[in-house]
Tab-separated table of C-alpha atoms and ligand atoms in Angstrom:
chain	number	residue	atom	x	y	z
G	1	UNK	CA	-1.311	-1.428	7.080
G	2	UNK	CA	1.271	-1.435	9.786
G	3	UNK	CA	4.030	-3.057	7.787
G	4	UNK	CA	4.226	-0.219	5.329
G	5	UNK	CA	5.385	2.033	8.104
G	6	UNK	CA	8.647	0.135	8.169
G	7	UNK	CA	9.501	1.800	4.889
G	8	UNK	CA	11.003	5.241	5.141
G	9	UNK	CA	9.750	6.099	1.683
G	10	UNK	CA	6.250	5.273	2.733
G	11	UNK	CA	6.562	7.325	5.886
G	12	UNK	CA	7.499	10.319	3.785
G	13	UNK	CA	4.631	9.602	1.450
G	14	UNK	CA	2.267	9.289	4.413
G	15	UNK	CA	3.332	12.464	6.111
G	16	UNK	CA	2.918	14.422	2.892
G	17	UNK	CA	-0.583	13.047	2.593
G	18	UNK	CA	-1.442	13.823	6.173
G	19	UNK	CA	-0.172	17.328	5.740
G	20	UNK	CA	-2.225	17.648	2.609
G	21	UNK	CA	-5.399	16.518	4.274
G	22	UNK	CA	-4.958	18.315	7.556
G	23	UNK	CA	-5.075	21.524	5.570
G	24	UNK	CA	-8.777	20.879	4.961
G	25	UNK	CA	-10.900	22.293	7.709
G	26	UNK	CA	-12.708	19.446	9.493
G	27	UNK	CA	-15.882	21.526	9.747
G	28	UNK	CA	-16.203	21.260	5.975
G	29	UNK	CA	-16.086	17.525	6.213
G	30	UNK	CA	-19.694	17.097	5.149
G	31	UNK	CA	-19.418	18.755	1.777
G	32	UNK	CA	-18.054	17.566	-1.506
G	33	UNK	CA	-15.085	19.604	-2.677
G	34	UNK	CA	-15.674	19.859	-6.369
G	35	UNK	CA	-17.807	18.506	-9.147
G	36	UNK	CA	-15.338	15.996	-10.526
G	37	UNK	CA	-15.753	14.649	-14.040
G	38	UNK	CA	-13.978	11.448	-13.195
G	39	UNK	CA	-12.161	9.788	-10.305
G	40	UNK	CA	-9.113	7.603	-10.272
G	41	UNK	CA	-7.805	5.008	-7.836
G	42	UNK	CA	-4.350	3.514	-7.926
G	43	UNK	CA	-3.984	-0.266	-8.012
G	44	UNK	CA	-0.899	-1.917	-6.579
G	45	UNK	CA	0.096	-5.538	-7.210
G	46	UNK	CA	1.418	-7.524	-4.266
G	47	UNK	CA	4.324	-9.755	-5.304
G	48	UNK	CA	3.694	-12.452	-2.718
G	49	UNK	CA	-0.072	-13.039	-2.956
G	50	UNK	CA	-0.522	-11.657	-6.492
G	51	UNK	CA	-3.481	-9.715	-5.169
G	52	UNK	CA	-4.275	-6.256	-6.492
G	53	UNK	CA	-5.060	-3.659	-3.892
G	54	UNK	CA	-5.903	0.000	-3.794
G	55	UNK	CA	-5.106	2.672	-1.268
G	56	UNK	CA	-7.142	5.709	-0.264
G	57	UNK	CA	-8.183	7.737	2.771
G	58	UNK	CA	-11.156	7.011	4.989
G	59	UNK	CA	-12.588	8.117	8.382
G	60	UNK	CA	-12.168	11.223	10.509
G	61	UNK	CA	-9.364	11.870	11.099
G	62	UNK	CA	-8.254	10.405	7.788
G	63	UNK	CA	-6.517	7.094	7.889
G	64	UNK	CA	-4.903	5.286	4.945
G	65	UNK	CA	-6.655	2.063	4.059
G	66	UNK	CA	-5.429	-0.705	1.775
G	67	UNK	CA	-8.244	-2.594	0.123
G	68	UNK	CA	-8.018	-5.752	-1.941
G	69	UNK	CA	-9.621	-5.169	-5.282
G	70	UNK	CA	-12.497	-7.498	-6.265
G	71	UNK	CA	-13.837	-6.653	-9.705
G	72	UNK	CA	-17.077	-8.584	-9.220
G	73	UNK	CA	-17.522	-7.926	-5.496
G	74	UNK	CA	-20.865	-6.714	-4.181
G	75	UNK	CA	-19.695	-4.087	-1.725
G	76	UNK	CA	-16.815	-2.700	0.289
G	77	UNK	CA	-16.166	-4.314	3.640
G	78	UNK	CA	-13.634	-3.163	6.172
G	79	UNK	CA	-12.281	-4.616	9.381
G	80	UNK	CA	-13.986	-2.488	12.038
G	81	UNK	CA	-12.866	-4.643	14.924
G	82	UNK	CA	-9.248	-3.541	14.984
G	83	UNK	CA	-8.402	0.161	15.184
G	84	UNK	CA	-11.476	1.584	13.481
G	85	UNK	CA	-11.791	5.025	15.060
G	86	UNK	CA	-13.804	7.719	13.383
G	87	UNK	CA	-16.057	10.546	14.462
G	88	UNK	CA	-17.969	10.393	11.170
G	89	UNK	CA	-18.964	6.713	11.116
G	90	UNK	CA	-22.754	6.317	10.987
G	91	UNK	CA	-24.427	2.914	11.271
G	92	UNK	CA	-27.343	2.341	8.884
G	93	UNK	CA	-30.600	2.258	10.846
G	94	UNK	CA	-33.102	-0.485	10.069
G	95	UNK	CA	-35.364	0.441	7.172
G	96	UNK	CA	-33.162	3.343	6.032
G	97	UNK	CA	-32.400	4.083	2.397
G	98	UNK	CA	-28.880	2.736	2.978
G	99	UNK	CA	-30.266	-0.602	4.182
G	100	UNK	CA	-32.509	-0.756	1.124
G	101	UNK	CA	-29.536	-0.105	-1.169
G	102	UNK	CA	-27.655	-2.864	0.631
G	103	UNK	CA	-30.632	-5.153	0.004
G	104	UNK	CA	-30.934	-5.730	3.707
G	105	UNK	CA	-34.302	-5.786	5.461
G	106	UNK	CA	-33.244	-7.383	8.755
G	107	UNK	CA	-32.666	-5.555	12.021
G	108	UNK	CA	-29.818	-6.402	14.405
G	109	UNK	CA	-28.931	-5.765	18.021
G	110	UNK	CA	-25.473	-5.946	19.546
G	111	UNK	CA	-24.726	-6.812	23.137
G	112	UNK	CA	-21.182	-5.540	23.353
G	113	UNK	CA	-20.261	-1.918	24.026
G	114	UNK	CA	-21.266	0.249	21.032
G	115	UNK	CA	-18.606	0.896	18.361
G	116	UNK	CA	-18.444	0.763	14.545
G	117	UNK	CA	-19.781	-2.682	13.701
G	118	UNK	CA	-21.727	-3.002	16.960
G	119	UNK	CA	-24.805	-0.817	17.194
G	120	UNK	CA	-28.473	-1.481	17.909
G	121	UNK	CA	-31.251	-1.267	15.325
G	122	UNK	CA	-28.952	-1.556	12.360
G	123	UNK	CA	-29.120	-3.663	9.248
G	124	UNK	CA	-26.421	-6.043	8.137
G	125	UNK	CA	-25.293	-7.563	4.895
G	126	UNK	CA	-23.451	-10.661	3.739
G	127	UNK	CA	-19.706	-10.101	3.370
G	128	UNK	CA	-17.636	-12.264	1.099
G	129	UNK	CA	-13.927	-12.878	1.353
G	130	UNK	CA	-13.754	-13.998	-2.271
G	131	UNK	CA	-10.029	-14.773	-2.018
G	132	UNK	CA	-10.553	-17.744	0.283
G	133	UNK	CA	-14.312	-18.214	-0.208
G	134	UNK	CA	-15.398	-17.303	3.300
G	135	UNK	CA	-18.546	-15.349	4.139
G	136	UNK	CA	-20.007	-13.743	7.246
G	137	UNK	CA	-22.346	-10.874	7.973
G	138	UNK	CA	-21.660	-7.382	9.209
G	139	UNK	CA	-23.252	-4.051	10.060
G	140	UNK	CA	-23.967	-1.667	7.202
G	141	UNK	CA	-22.652	1.841	7.822
G	142	UNK	CA	-21.236	4.890	6.130
G	143	UNK	CA	-18.170	7.051	6.546
G	144	UNK	CA	-16.173	9.624	4.645
G	145	UNK	CA	-13.590	8.609	2.108
G	146	UNK	CA	-11.255	10.636	-0.070
G	147	UNK	CA	-9.621	9.943	-3.386
G	148	UNK	CA	-8.412	11.872	-6.388
G	149	UNK	CA	-10.272	13.254	-9.345
G	150	UNK	CA	-8.788	13.185	-12.825
G	151	UNK	CA	-9.141	14.632	-16.304
G	152	UNK	CA	-8.087	11.279	-17.696
G	153	UNK	CA	-4.433	12.240	-18.020
G	154	UNK	CA	-3.386	13.644	-14.660
G	155	UNK	CA	-4.739	13.773	-11.159
G	156	UNK	CA	-6.663	17.021	-10.612
G	157	UNK	CA	-7.943	17.408	-7.079
G	158	UNK	CA	-8.947	15.644	-3.903
G	159	UNK	CA	-12.560	14.583	-3.740
G	160	UNK	CA	-14.350	13.662	-0.561
G	161	UNK	CA	-17.284	11.301	-0.410
G	162	UNK	CA	-18.910	12.136	2.923
G	163	UNK	CA	-21.161	9.121	3.314
G	164	UNK	CA	-19.787	6.171	1.427
G	165	UNK	CA	-21.760	3.037	2.304
G	166	UNK	CA	-19.833	-0.078	3.303
G	167	UNK	CA	-20.015	-2.925	5.788
G	168	UNK	CA	-18.119	-3.605	8.973
G	169	UNK	CA	-16.354	-6.946	9.118
G	170	UNK	CA	-14.771	-8.872	11.985
G	171	UNK	CA	-10.953	-8.844	11.925
G	172	UNK	CA	-10.926	-12.591	11.190
G	173	UNK	CA	-12.410	-12.030	7.724
G	174	UNK	CA	-9.041	-10.632	6.601
G	175	UNK	CA	-7.631	-14.153	6.411
G	176	UNK	CA	-5.796	-14.792	3.146
G	177	UNK	CA	-5.654	-11.136	2.134
G	178	UNK	CA	-2.401	-9.297	1.505
G	179	UNK	CA	-0.681	-8.516	4.792
G	180	UNK	CA	-1.687	-5.115	6.121
G	181	UNK	CA	-4.896	-4.776	4.147
G	182	UNK	CA	-8.133	-3.595	5.751
G	183	UNK	CA	-10.702	-5.414	3.648
G	184	UNK	CA	-12.080	-5.887	0.160
G	185	UNK	CA	-13.462	-3.318	-2.212
G	186	UNK	CA	-16.111	-4.541	-4.651
G	187	UNK	CA	-16.752	-3.127	-8.118
G	188	UNK	CA	-19.512	-5.521	-9.039
G	189	UNK	CA	-23.081	-5.090	-10.256
G	190	UNK	CA	-24.700	-3.895	-7.076
G	191	UNK	CA	-26.196	-0.598	-5.935
G	192	UNK	CA	-23.634	-0.333	-3.124
G	193	UNK	CA	-20.557	-1.312	-5.116
G	194	UNK	CA	-18.134	1.527	-5.823
G	195	UNK	CA	-19.191	2.292	-9.425
G	196	UNK	CA	-22.896	2.665	-8.535
G	197	UNK	CA	-22.292	4.805	-5.468
G	198	UNK	CA	-19.894	7.096	-7.323
G	199	UNK	CA	-22.150	7.457	-10.332
G	200	UNK	CA	-25.149	8.327	-8.216
G	201	UNK	CA	-23.252	10.751	-5.963
G	202	UNK	CA	-21.361	12.526	-8.772
G	203	UNK	CA	-23.909	11.988	-11.571
G	204	UNK	CA	-21.347	10.103	-13.629
G	205	UNK	CA	-22.457	7.862	-16.428
G	206	UNK	CA	-22.521	4.331	-15.136
G	207	UNK	CA	-19.114	3.313	-16.349
G	208	UNK	CA	-15.668	2.480	-15.019
G	209	UNK	CA	-12.387	1.255	-16.452
G	210	UNK	CA	-9.712	-0.991	-15.023
G	211	UNK	CA	-6.037	-1.163	-15.947
G	212	UNK	CA	-4.199	-3.752	-13.825
G	213	UNK	CA	-0.454	-3.412	-13.585
G	214	UNK	CA	1.927	-6.294	-14.115
G	215	UNK	CA	4.548	-4.547	-12.013
G	216	UNK	CA	5.007	-5.246	-8.327
G	217	UNK	CA	6.866	-1.980	-7.779
G	218	UNK	CA	4.734	-0.382	-5.099
G	219	UNK	CA	5.805	3.164	-5.955
G	220	UNK	CA	6.394	3.301	-9.687
G	221	UNK	CA	4.311	0.410	-10.919
G	222	UNK	CA	0.775	1.338	-9.985
G	223	UNK	CA	-2.144	0.616	-12.265
G	224	UNK	CA	-5.378	2.625	-12.351
G	225	UNK	CA	-9.153	2.395	-12.087
G	226	UNK	CA	-11.229	5.219	-13.547
G	227	UNK	CA	-14.809	6.119	-12.651
G	228	UNK	CA	-16.928	8.399	-14.819
G	229	UNK	CA	-16.396	9.911	-18.229
G	230	UNK	CA	-12.803	10.530	-19.126
G	231	UNK	CA	-10.203	9.458	-21.606
G	232	UNK	CA	-7.632	6.999	-20.252
G	233	UNK	CA	-4.286	8.493	-21.090
G	234	UNK	CA	-1.047	6.653	-20.396
G	235	UNK	CA	2.338	8.151	-21.123
G	236	UNK	CA	3.534	8.738	-23.805
G	237	UNK	CA	0.073	10.219	-24.587
G	238	UNK	CA	-1.655	6.977	-25.508
G	239	UNK	CA	-5.421	7.354	-25.116
G	240	UNK	CA	-6.647	3.826	-24.465
G	241	UNK	CA	-10.300	4.901	-24.788
G	242	UNK	CA	-9.751	5.468	-28.512
G	243	UNK	CA	-9.247	1.919	-29.669
G	244	UNK	CA	-11.525	-0.369	-27.721
G	245	UNK	CA	-13.317	-3.411	-29.085
G	246	UNK	CA	-16.742	-4.012	-27.549
G	247	UNK	CA	-18.548	-7.128	-26.469
G	248	UNK	CA	-21.825	-7.551	-24.550
G	249	UNK	CA	-21.760	-8.080	-20.788
G	250	UNK	CA	-24.075	-10.759	-19.448
G	251	UNK	CA	-25.829	-11.144	-16.131
G	252	UNK	CA	-25.704	-14.510	-14.437
G	253	UNK	CA	-29.125	-14.840	-12.727
G	254	UNK	CA	-27.635	-17.006	-9.953
G	255	UNK	CA	-25.158	-15.532	-7.488
G	256	UNK	CA	-21.555	-16.747	-7.724
G	257	UNK	CA	-20.613	-15.439	-4.252
G	258	UNK	CA	-19.531	-17.654	-1.331
G	259	UNK	CA	-22.865	-16.966	0.393
G	260	UNK	CA	-26.004	-15.227	-0.861
G	261	UNK	CA	-29.723	-15.089	-0.429
G	262	UNK	CA	-32.036	-17.099	-2.646
G	263	UNK	CA	-32.862	-15.480	-5.959
G	264	UNK	CA	-29.892	-13.104	-5.864
G	265	UNK	CA	-28.150	-12.562	-9.221
G	266	UNK	CA	-24.378	-12.655	-9.539
G	267	UNK	CA	-22.641	-9.299	-9.172
G	268	UNK	CA	-19.756	-10.494	-11.377
G	269	UNK	CA	-19.090	-9.561	-15.000
G	270	UNK	CA	-19.672	-12.262	-17.607
G	271	UNK	CA	-18.789	-12.149	-21.285
G	272	UNK	CA	-19.870	-14.470	-24.089
G	273	UNK	CA	-16.875	-16.522	-25.220
G	274	UNK	CA	-18.158	-18.722	-28.055
G	275	UNK	CA	-14.988	-20.540	-29.032
G	276	UNK	CA	-11.239	-20.503	-28.504
G	277	UNK	CA	-8.517	-20.392	-31.133
G	278	UNK	CA	-4.817	-21.112	-30.766
G	279	UNK	CA	-2.631	-19.582	-33.471
G	280	UNK	CA	-5.914	-18.865	-35.286
G	281	UNK	CA	-6.990	-22.521	-35.316
G	282	UNK	CA	-10.222	-23.448	-33.521
G	283	UNK	CA	-9.871	-25.663	-30.452
G	284	UNK	CA	-12.292	-28.604	-30.545
G	285	UNK	CA	-14.288	-28.544	-27.301
G	286	UNK	CA	-16.052	-31.684	-26.089
G	287	UNK	CA	-18.906	-29.791	-24.483
G	288	UNK	CA	-19.317	-26.285	-25.839
G	289	UNK	CA	-22.483	-25.968	-23.705
G	290	UNK	CA	-20.153	-25.214	-20.787
G	291	UNK	CA	-19.425	-21.852	-22.417
G	292	UNK	CA	-22.939	-20.547	-21.824
G	293	UNK	CA	-24.557	-19.688	-18.524
G	294	UNK	CA	-27.241	-22.130	-17.403
G	295	UNK	CA	-30.090	-19.806	-16.381
G	296	UNK	CA	-31.430	-22.336	-13.875
G	297	UNK	CA	-28.416	-23.042	-11.713
G	298	UNK	CA	-25.959	-20.344	-12.874
G	299	UNK	CA	-23.237	-22.843	-13.855
G	300	UNK	CA	-21.064	-22.256	-16.889
G	301	UNK	CA	-20.082	-19.142	-18.805
G	302	UNK	CA	-17.004	-16.912	-18.711
G	303	UNK	CA	-16.321	-14.227	-16.120
G	304	UNK	CA	-13.546	-11.761	-15.354
G	305	UNK	CA	-11.942	-11.898	-11.918
G	306	UNK	CA	-9.209	-9.983	-10.135
G	307	UNK	CA	-9.106	-12.363	-7.170
G	308	UNK	CA	-7.902	-15.266	-9.322
G	309	UNK	CA	-4.260	-14.628	-10.194
G	310	UNK	CA	-4.456	-16.892	-13.289
G	311	UNK	CA	-7.165	-17.975	-15.675
G	312	UNK	CA	-9.067	-21.036	-14.499
G	313	UNK	CA	-10.698	-23.404	-16.974
G	314	UNK	CA	-13.087	-26.279	-16.473
G	315	UNK	CA	-11.163	-29.576	-16.921
G	316	UNK	CA	-12.397	-30.555	-20.388
G	317	UNK	CA	-11.778	-27.032	-21.731
G	318	UNK	CA	-8.388	-26.908	-20.015
G	319	UNK	CA	-7.383	-30.218	-21.568
G	320	UNK	CA	-8.434	-29.193	-25.081
G	321	UNK	CA	-6.735	-25.791	-24.815
G	322	UNK	CA	-3.446	-27.097	-23.409
G	323	UNK	CA	-3.289	-29.878	-26.034
G	324	UNK	CA	-3.881	-27.406	-28.851
G	325	UNK	CA	-1.375	-24.982	-27.348
G	326	UNK	CA	1.265	-27.707	-27.063
G	327	UNK	CA	0.754	-28.683	-30.702
G	328	UNK	CA	1.094	-25.092	-31.874
G	329	UNK	CA	4.120	-24.575	-29.617
G	330	UNK	CA	5.885	-27.625	-31.036
G	331	UNK	CA	5.186	-26.305	-34.539
G	332	UNK	CA	6.988	-23.160	-33.393
G	333	UNK	CA	9.925	-25.288	-32.166
G	334	UNK	CA	9.364	-24.756	-28.456
G	335	UNK	CA	10.631	-27.454	-26.068
G	336	UNK	CA	8.313	-28.868	-23.432
G	337	UNK	CA	9.805	-29.322	-19.952
G	338	UNK	CA	8.330	-30.797	-16.740
G	339	UNK	CA	5.459	-28.704	-15.384
G	340	UNK	CA	5.787	-26.438	-12.364
G	341	UNK	CA	2.660	-26.269	-10.152
G	342	UNK	CA	0.033	-24.848	-10.330
G	343	UNK	CA	0.586	-24.989	-14.082
G	344	UNK	CA	0.374	-28.063	-16.275
G	345	UNK	CA	2.195	-26.992	-19.420
G	346	UNK	CA	5.690	-25.510	-19.356
G	347	UNK	CA	8.449	-24.851	-21.869
G	348	UNK	CA	12.129	-24.151	-21.823
G	349	UNK	CA	12.532	-20.429	-22.243
G	350	UNK	CA	15.861	-20.883	-24.075
G	351	UNK	CA	14.600	-21.026	-27.629
G	352	UNK	CA	11.648	-18.682	-27.157
G	353	UNK	CA	12.004	-15.383	-28.959
G	354	UNK	CA	10.772	-12.162	-27.434
G	355	UNK	CA	8.402	-9.597	-28.890
G	356	UNK	CA	6.956	-6.286	-27.776
G	357	UNK	CA	4.006	-8.231	-26.338
G	358	UNK	CA	6.074	-10.816	-24.488
G	359	UNK	CA	7.515	-14.243	-25.337
G	360	UNK	CA	6.876	-15.394	-28.911
G	361	UNK	CA	4.395	-18.193	-28.248
G	362	UNK	CA	1.114	-19.232	-29.915
G	363	UNK	CA	-1.656	-16.630	-29.597
G	364	UNK	CA	-4.874	-17.487	-27.770
G	365	UNK	CA	-8.077	-15.904	-29.125
G	366	UNK	CA	-11.249	-15.799	-27.097
G	367	UNK	CA	-13.815	-15.544	-29.876
G	368	UNK	CA	-16.812	-13.466	-28.827
G	369	UNK	CA	-20.130	-12.466	-30.443
G	370	UNK	CA	-18.836	-13.147	-33.963
G	371	UNK	CA	-15.775	-14.644	-35.630
G	372	UNK	CA	-14.410	-11.167	-36.263
G	373	UNK	CA	-14.598	-10.087	-32.606
G	374	UNK	CA	-11.992	-11.723	-30.432
G	375	UNK	CA	-9.781	-10.962	-27.459
G	376	UNK	CA	-6.261	-11.962	-28.482
G	377	UNK	CA	-3.910	-12.997	-25.685
G	378	UNK	CA	-0.190	-12.659	-26.374
G	379	UNK	CA	2.829	-14.078	-24.531
G	380	UNK	CA	3.031	-11.351	-21.896
G	381	UNK	CA	-0.464	-12.336	-20.718
G	382	UNK	CA	-0.440	-16.034	-21.478
G	383	UNK	CA	2.964	-17.040	-20.115
G	384	UNK	CA	4.395	-16.978	-16.602
G	385	UNK	CA	8.164	-17.020	-16.107
G	386	UNK	CA	8.448	-19.424	-13.160
G	387	UNK	CA	12.260	-19.377	-13.104
G	388	UNK	CA	15.038	-18.230	-15.395
G	389	UNK	CA	14.740	-21.311	-17.625
G	390	UNK	CA	11.047	-22.121	-17.559
G	391	UNK	CA	7.968	-20.449	-18.989
G	392	UNK	CA	4.548	-21.886	-18.188
G	393	UNK	CA	1.152	-21.384	-19.777
G	394	UNK	CA	-0.578	-19.308	-17.060
G	395	UNK	CA	-3.824	-21.240	-17.019
G	396	UNK	CA	-4.908	-23.659	-14.291
G	397	UNK	CA	-7.223	-26.652	-14.306
G	398	UNK	CA	-10.314	-25.792	-12.228
G	399	UNK	CA	-11.741	-29.313	-12.076
G	400	UNK	CA	-15.003	-30.538	-13.555
G	401	UNK	CA	-18.215	-28.528	-13.648
G	402	UNK	CA	-21.211	-29.598	-11.494
G	403	UNK	CA	-21.053	-29.604	-8.553
G	404	UNK	CA	-17.431	-28.383	-8.350
G	405	UNK	CA	-16.708	-25.484	-10.638
G	406	UNK	CA	-19.465	-22.910	-11.078
G	407	UNK	CA	-17.972	-20.834	-13.871
G	408	UNK	CA	-16.324	-22.640	-16.801
G	409	UNK	CA	-13.754	-19.950	-17.624
G	410	UNK	CA	-12.516	-17.399	-15.102
G	411	UNK	CA	-10.219	-14.917	-16.800
G	412	UNK	CA	-7.737	-14.091	-14.051
G	413	UNK	CA	-5.467	-11.190	-13.163
G	414	UNK	CA	-2.400	-12.236	-15.162
G	415	UNK	CA	-4.458	-12.307	-18.349
G	416	UNK	CA	-6.019	-8.888	-17.602
G	417	UNK	CA	-2.782	-7.008	-16.859
G	418	UNK	CA	-1.731	-4.183	-19.166
G	419	UNK	CA	-5.086	-4.345	-20.918
G	420	UNK	CA	-7.576	-1.499	-20.518
G	421	UNK	CA	-11.045	-2.817	-19.710
G	422	UNK	CA	-14.008	-0.467	-19.784
G	423	UNK	CA	-17.198	-1.651	-18.088
G	424	UNK	CA	-20.030	0.391	-19.541
G	425	UNK	CA	-23.015	-0.668	-17.481
G	426	UNK	CA	-25.566	1.651	-19.045
G	427	UNK	CA	-24.843	0.016	-22.410
G	428	UNK	CA	-24.134	-3.444	-20.939
G	429	UNK	CA	-20.867	-3.804	-22.747
G	430	UNK	CA	-17.195	-4.360	-22.099
G	431	UNK	CA	-14.624	-2.403	-24.082
G	432	UNK	CA	-11.194	-4.040	-24.223
G	433	UNK	CA	-7.937	-2.774	-25.646
G	434	UNK	CA	-5.897	-5.981	-25.951
G	435	UNK	CA	-2.295	-5.535	-24.823
G	436	UNK	CA	-1.221	-1.932	-24.320
G	437	UNK	CA	2.352	-3.137	-24.784
G	438	UNK	CA	1.662	-3.042	-28.542
G	439	UNK	CA	1.221	0.668	-28.187
G	440	UNK	CA	4.429	1.038	-26.223
G	441	UNK	CA	2.744	1.770	-22.948
G	442	UNK	CA	1.345	-0.168	-19.988
G	443	UNK	CA	-1.009	0.238	-17.036
G	444	UNK	CA	1.731	1.630	-14.776
G	445	UNK	CA	2.124	4.641	-17.070
G	446	UNK	CA	-0.730	6.667	-15.654
G	447	UNK	CA	0.382	9.840	-13.907
G	448	UNK	CA	-0.429	9.302	-10.224
G	449	UNK	CA	2.319	11.742	-9.296
G	450	UNK	CA	0.200	14.073	-7.291
G	451	UNK	CA	-0.708	11.524	-4.622
G	452	UNK	CA	2.722	9.942	-4.913
G	453	UNK	CA	4.874	12.857	-4.081
G	454	UNK	CA	2.553	15.420	-2.602
A	501	NAG	C1	2.571	-8.946	8.435
A	501	NAG	O1	2.989	-7.698	8.935
A	501	NAG	C2	3.294	-7.711	10.323
A	501	NAG	C3	3.557	-6.274	10.798
A	501	NAG	O2	4.576	-5.684	10.080
A	501	NAG	C4	4.493	-8.632	10.560
A	501	NAG	O3	4.802	-8.668	11.933
A	501	NAG	C5	4.111	-10.034	10.072
A	501	NAG	O4	5.218	-10.890	10.182
A	501	NAG	C6	3.658	-9.995	8.631
A	501	NAG	N1	3.134	-11.304	8.256
A	501	NAG	C7	3.483	-11.924	7.140
A	501	NAG	C8	2.833	-13.252	6.902
A	501	NAG	O5	4.274	-11.455	6.329
A	502	NAG	C1	-28.709	-2.716	22.597
A	502	NAG	O1	-29.872	-2.816	23.365
A	502	NAG	C2	-29.781	-3.764	24.430
A	502	NAG	C3	-31.157	-3.888	25.096
A	502	NAG	O2	-31.737	-2.635	25.326
A	502	NAG	C4	-28.699	-3.283	25.395
A	502	NAG	O3	-28.559	-4.218	26.441
A	502	NAG	C5	-27.395	-3.171	24.635
A	502	NAG	O4	-26.382	-2.682	25.475
A	502	NAG	C6	-27.546	-2.283	23.439
A	502	NAG	N1	-26.336	-2.377	22.648
A	502	NAG	C7	-25.680	-1.318	22.163
A	502	NAG	C8	-24.469	-1.603	21.335
A	502	NAG	O5	-26.025	-0.141	22.334
A	503	NAG	C1	1.413	14.694	-13.570
A	503	NAG	O1	0.358	15.452	-13.016
A	503	NAG	C2	0.770	16.589	-12.295
A	503	NAG	C3	-0.477	17.209	-11.651
A	503	NAG	O2	-1.485	17.452	-12.559
A	503	NAG	C4	1.477	17.543	-13.260
A	503	NAG	O3	1.920	18.673	-12.563
A	503	NAG	C5	2.667	16.839	-13.888
A	503	NAG	O4	3.267	17.657	-14.858
A	503	NAG	C6	2.202	15.556	-14.555
A	503	NAG	N1	3.355	14.794	-15.006
A	503	NAG	C7	3.452	14.355	-16.254
A	503	NAG	C8	4.694	13.580	-16.560
A	503	NAG	O5	2.611	14.598	-17.112
A	504	NAG	C1	-29.324	-26.368	-16.424
A	504	NAG	O1	-29.262	-26.772	-15.087
A	504	NAG	C2	-30.369	-27.563	-14.688
A	504	NAG	C3	-30.255	-27.765	-13.151
A	504	NAG	O2	-28.973	-28.214	-12.792
A	504	NAG	C4	-30.361	-28.869	-15.469
A	504	NAG	O3	-31.466	-29.666	-15.092
A	504	NAG	C5	-30.437	-28.537	-16.950
A	504	NAG	O4	-30.327	-29.714	-17.720
A	504	NAG	C6	-29.336	-27.585	-17.359
A	504	NAG	N1	-29.553	-27.129	-18.741
A	504	NAG	C7	-28.650	-27.299	-19.675
A	504	NAG	C8	-29.005	-26.771	-21.022
A	504	NAG	O5	-27.547	-27.814	-19.473
């Protein structure tokens, strides 16, 4: 967090926030301000790591935390070792309802002086740094957090969540995360992930929506995540909830986390890609079995991930897709140039036209439950401009399946940007908008002004 303080703009932003929150009487700290209909978090993209992170207030007194956003993560974990000071932190006692929600039946002791993360007779949970694939365990606890409510178009009010359950991590677990961040926030399928806690506290329907920004402008380029029932309105008055296509969400019965207990299901979101088309022509896959989830060992299938900057494909799928893409690109008179890592297929950007939805390149369709339901990926989401002359297909080769690559297709951040994705867990379905650029808007066009400028 510290490095943001070097920016004068951020200092101003911070002091406005502090002023705003100091005006709440601390004796009210245990009650929820309003009955919000929906909540919204801002999502910022870091240029260097390509991680998406969100920023809100936590602890007493309030402190700004930056949390890396993990769509399929099980829970929120925060570094409690360095500078965690709060009068409202409460460790979860063994056998408590909080421990049950965390799926934790153990009981730990700590032989250092007591502090958040080190208390006796508490339960702990497994914490996953999904960015680098490192896991450890940490004390389950709860503390207050604050964020903004929304009517789907504008921010409305500040909402406080007095006892949000999370886990305390050692400082070392921050390795690989964007500089200054405090931990990871999980939105996965778990009773202690953000969506479940918010829907049970505020009686929301079990639903949330993600709109990742492609902009790395920390102040004017923020995307949004919505919790609860609301439209998703981006200026100029485009309601992205009005034109979603739906596809079933699947549960992988075997965890895909770095560490997990036996029998634990994956908390990530899987969809059923049945085939892939390039410029509307089917790609011949050698082993289409890789597209389904093996119920025994959890290998295969297609998931969505915000911790992978680019889509990852199993080697045989990658090979077939890049070959088909190259063929279609040549038919469109594109010129192949030497590849720039981590990509394997690049083109000269000279003779590539531009469209509202990015460079004019072959379209990629992920065909879902039927031939007529597909997620079409256009140039803005398929191509990465690596330098002023070169455009690369933003897909990387993940290696072969067993025992290497668990999930055959991981749809990464670049492919999700400027698309509205609604995860409706009560109906087990994903609603997707395809590129909002078609509708002359993007994920950075949500009005976060209230938290921005005070
Ligand atoms: C992270 O931020 C700190 C504090 O501003 C700074 O000293 C350090 O150099 C930064 N590290 C990297 C890798 O940018
Ligand atoms: C936990 O209990 C042990 C044994 O009674 C004690 O030595 C230790 O200081 C306690 N730790 C904390 C964090 O209170
Ligand atoms: C953004 O929201 C604020 C607070 O609700 C409102 O005052 C402002 O007019 C909105 N701005 C736009 C451009 O709609
Ligand atoms: C599923 O995985 C198990 C264990 O690795 C394997 O024995 C089985 O053949 C796989 N099933 C299919 C349909 O690939």
